[in-house]
C-alpha positions as MATLAB code, in Angstrom:
seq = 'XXXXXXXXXXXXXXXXXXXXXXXXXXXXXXXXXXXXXXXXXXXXXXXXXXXXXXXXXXXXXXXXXXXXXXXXXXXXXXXXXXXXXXXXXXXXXXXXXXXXXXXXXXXXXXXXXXXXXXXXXXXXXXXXXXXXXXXXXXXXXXXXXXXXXXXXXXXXXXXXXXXXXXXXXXXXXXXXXXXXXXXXXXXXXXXXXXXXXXXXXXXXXXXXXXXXXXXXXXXXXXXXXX';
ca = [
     -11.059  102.257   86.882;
      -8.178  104.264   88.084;
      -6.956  101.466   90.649;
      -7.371   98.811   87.766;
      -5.283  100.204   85.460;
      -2.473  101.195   88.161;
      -2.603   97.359   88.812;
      -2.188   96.142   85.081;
       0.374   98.316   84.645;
       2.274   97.475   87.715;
       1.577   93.733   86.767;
      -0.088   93.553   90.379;
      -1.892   95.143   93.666;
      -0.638   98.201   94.924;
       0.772   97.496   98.380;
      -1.116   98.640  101.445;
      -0.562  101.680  103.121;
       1.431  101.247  106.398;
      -0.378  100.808  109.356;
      -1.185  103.798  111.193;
      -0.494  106.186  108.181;
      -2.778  108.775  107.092;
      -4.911  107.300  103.644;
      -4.015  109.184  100.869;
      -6.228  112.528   99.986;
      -8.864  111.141   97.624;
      -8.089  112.348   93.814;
      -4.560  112.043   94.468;
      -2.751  110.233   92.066;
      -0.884  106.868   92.674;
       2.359  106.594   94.428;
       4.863  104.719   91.846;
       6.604  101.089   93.061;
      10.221  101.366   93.169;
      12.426   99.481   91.191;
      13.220   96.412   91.932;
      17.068   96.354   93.456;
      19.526   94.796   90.788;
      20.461   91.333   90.075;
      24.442   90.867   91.768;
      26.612   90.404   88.965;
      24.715   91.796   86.298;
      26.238   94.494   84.015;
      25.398   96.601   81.944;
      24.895   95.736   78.016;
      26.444   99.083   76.764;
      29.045   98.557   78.923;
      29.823   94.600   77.749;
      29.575   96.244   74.460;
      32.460   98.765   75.300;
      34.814   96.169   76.947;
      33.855   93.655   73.617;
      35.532   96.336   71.496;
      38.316   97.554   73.353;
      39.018   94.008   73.038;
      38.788   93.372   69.341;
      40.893   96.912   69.371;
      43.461   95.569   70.947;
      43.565   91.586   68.655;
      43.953   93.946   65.861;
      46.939   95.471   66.987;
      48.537   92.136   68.281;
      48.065   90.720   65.230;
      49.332   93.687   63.220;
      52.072   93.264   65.135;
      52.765   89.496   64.901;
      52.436   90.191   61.139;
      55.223   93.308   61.116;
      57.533   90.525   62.581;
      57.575   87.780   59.470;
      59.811   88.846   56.994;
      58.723   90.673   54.057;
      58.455   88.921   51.045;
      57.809   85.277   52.852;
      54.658   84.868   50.910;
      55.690   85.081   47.453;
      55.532   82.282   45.102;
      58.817   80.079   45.420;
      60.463   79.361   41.675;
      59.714   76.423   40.266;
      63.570   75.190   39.348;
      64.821   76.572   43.012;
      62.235   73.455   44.474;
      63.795   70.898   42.371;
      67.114   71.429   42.479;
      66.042   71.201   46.505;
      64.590   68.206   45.798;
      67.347   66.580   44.213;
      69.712   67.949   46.660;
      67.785   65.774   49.022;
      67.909   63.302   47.226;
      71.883   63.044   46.137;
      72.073   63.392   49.776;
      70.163   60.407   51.012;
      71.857   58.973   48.029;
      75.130   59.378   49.268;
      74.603   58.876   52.897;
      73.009   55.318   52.448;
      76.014   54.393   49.791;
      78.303   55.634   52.589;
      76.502   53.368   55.363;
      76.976   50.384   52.882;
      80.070   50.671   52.220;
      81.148   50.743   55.961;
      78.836   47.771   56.620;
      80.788   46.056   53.970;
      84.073   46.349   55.922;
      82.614   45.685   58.981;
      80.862   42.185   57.530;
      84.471   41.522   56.060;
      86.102   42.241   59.112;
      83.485   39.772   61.217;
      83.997   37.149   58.529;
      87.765   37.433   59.001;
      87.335   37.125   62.800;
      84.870   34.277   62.064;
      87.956   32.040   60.069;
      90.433   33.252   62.996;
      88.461   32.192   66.066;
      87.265   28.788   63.736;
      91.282   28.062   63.425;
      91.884   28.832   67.106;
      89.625   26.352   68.201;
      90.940   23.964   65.306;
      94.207   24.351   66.360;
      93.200   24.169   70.053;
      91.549   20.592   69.835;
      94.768   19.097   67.721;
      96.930   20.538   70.289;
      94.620   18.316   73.293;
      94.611   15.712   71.149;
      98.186   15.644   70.338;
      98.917   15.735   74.172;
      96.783   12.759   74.943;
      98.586   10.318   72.681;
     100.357    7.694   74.308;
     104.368    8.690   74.748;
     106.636    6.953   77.210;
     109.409    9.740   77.136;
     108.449   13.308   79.143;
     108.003   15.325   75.990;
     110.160   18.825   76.289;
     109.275   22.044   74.668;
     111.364   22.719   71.345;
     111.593   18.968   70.363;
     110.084   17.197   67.361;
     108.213   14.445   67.850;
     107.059   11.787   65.598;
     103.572   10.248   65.288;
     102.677    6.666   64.365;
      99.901    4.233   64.752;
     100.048    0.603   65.223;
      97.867   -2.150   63.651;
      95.252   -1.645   67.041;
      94.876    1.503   65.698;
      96.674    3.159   69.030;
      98.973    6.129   68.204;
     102.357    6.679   69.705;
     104.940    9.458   70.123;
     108.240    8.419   69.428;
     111.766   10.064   69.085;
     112.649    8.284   66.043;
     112.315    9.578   62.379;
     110.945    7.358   60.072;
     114.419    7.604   58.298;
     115.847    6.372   61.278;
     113.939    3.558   61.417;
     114.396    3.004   57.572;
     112.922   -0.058   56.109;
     112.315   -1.287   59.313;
     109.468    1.171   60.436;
     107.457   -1.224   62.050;
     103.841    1.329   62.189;
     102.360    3.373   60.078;
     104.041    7.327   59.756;
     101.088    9.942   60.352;
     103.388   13.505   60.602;
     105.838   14.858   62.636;
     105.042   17.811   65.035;
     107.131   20.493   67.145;
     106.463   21.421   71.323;
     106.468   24.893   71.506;
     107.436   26.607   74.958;
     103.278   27.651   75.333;
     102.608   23.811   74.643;
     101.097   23.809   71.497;
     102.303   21.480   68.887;
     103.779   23.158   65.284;
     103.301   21.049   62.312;
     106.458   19.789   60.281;
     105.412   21.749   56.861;
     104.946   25.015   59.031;
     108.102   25.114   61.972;
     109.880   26.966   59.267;
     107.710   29.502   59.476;
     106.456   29.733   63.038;
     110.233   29.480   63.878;
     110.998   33.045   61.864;
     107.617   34.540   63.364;
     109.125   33.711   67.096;
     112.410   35.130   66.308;
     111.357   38.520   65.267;
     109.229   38.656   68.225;
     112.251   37.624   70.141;
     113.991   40.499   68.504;
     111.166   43.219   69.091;
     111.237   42.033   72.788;
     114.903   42.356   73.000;
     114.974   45.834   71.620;
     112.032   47.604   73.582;
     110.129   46.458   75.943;
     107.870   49.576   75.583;
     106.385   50.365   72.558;
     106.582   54.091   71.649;
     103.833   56.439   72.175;
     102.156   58.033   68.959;
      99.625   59.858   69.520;
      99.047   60.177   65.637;
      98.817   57.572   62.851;
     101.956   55.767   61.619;
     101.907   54.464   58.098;
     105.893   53.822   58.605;
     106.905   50.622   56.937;
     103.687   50.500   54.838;
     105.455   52.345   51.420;
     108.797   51.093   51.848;
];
């Protein structure tokens, strides 16, 4: 009965006595089993338990600490009027800066519509000036004549020295304008050599003067208020 319950508390047989040992005396109690040797890697649970609260220890005080750094007072409740007028701050502000981009966009889109009518007459004045050198002329045309334009019957035009009022009553074509060479070989209307004469003379005079224009490293609004 002894043996038995040795073995159910053991959870097995005893092991056998080495070979060549003496038996054991009889009424001699049973030798204990020895523990079994421990897992590697376990740990003890007290020992988790410390490290688990050193480490909770230690969040504490980190976090105390992260909290000692926000400035006191950063929680309270924010007044009411102090969030709208930040609101409408905001909102002036967006306000203004889109009015702002407009307006700029504005004098851009007039500036590219003004461009727009330039580069349209360029080209205008570009295919009159072909045309007008393609009409028939049996004299060598020279730059800073005028020259007169008719058209016969055939519907041909001509160039032709001759004014219609020297030709008087007996202009024998049809009068369609009369048009200046200028020394870059475009042609100058009649109703506008007055003017395209003064705007080569004062550019004749600016040349003449300077053939450098000054340096100005700042704006110059001279001539503009007088």
């Amino acid at each position: 009965m002894a043996e038995r319950g040795e073995t159910d508390r053991t959870g097995g047989r005893a092991p056998p006595p080495p070979i060549g040992a003496p038996p054991p005396p009889i009424g001699a109690p049973p030798t204990e089993r020895s523990a079994p040797p421990a897992l590697p890697g376990a740990r003890n649970v007290s020992a988790l338990g410390r490290e688990a609260a050193a480490m909770a220890e230690a969040g504490a005080a980190g976090a105390g600490a992260a909290v000692a750094l926000v400035e006191r007072g950063a929680g309270r409740g924010a007044d009411p009027g102090e969030l709208v007028a930040l609101a409408q701050q905001v909102q002036k502000a967006d306000e203004f800066i889109r009015a702002n981009a407009c307006n700029r966009l504005t004098v851009i889109a007039e500036q590219i519509r003004y461009l727009q009518e330039q580069a349209r007459k360029v080209l205008d004045e570009a295919n009159r000036d072909a045309d007008l050198h393609h009409v028939a002329c049996n004299i060598v045309k020279k730059p800073g004549n005028i020259y007169y334009l008719y058209r016969r019957e055939s519907g041909q035009r001509y160039f032709s020295i001759l004014s219609p009022k020297e030709w008087g009553t007996n202009c024998p074509h049809e009068f369609l304008g009369a048009y200046k060479l200028q020394h870059d070989m475009s042609w100058t209307s009649s109703e506008n050599t007055e003017k395209r004469d003064a705007e080569i003379s004062i550019l004749d005079k600016l040349l003449s003067q300077q053939a450098v224009l000054p340096q100005c490293t700042e704006p110059n609004f001279q001539g503009l208020t007088k």
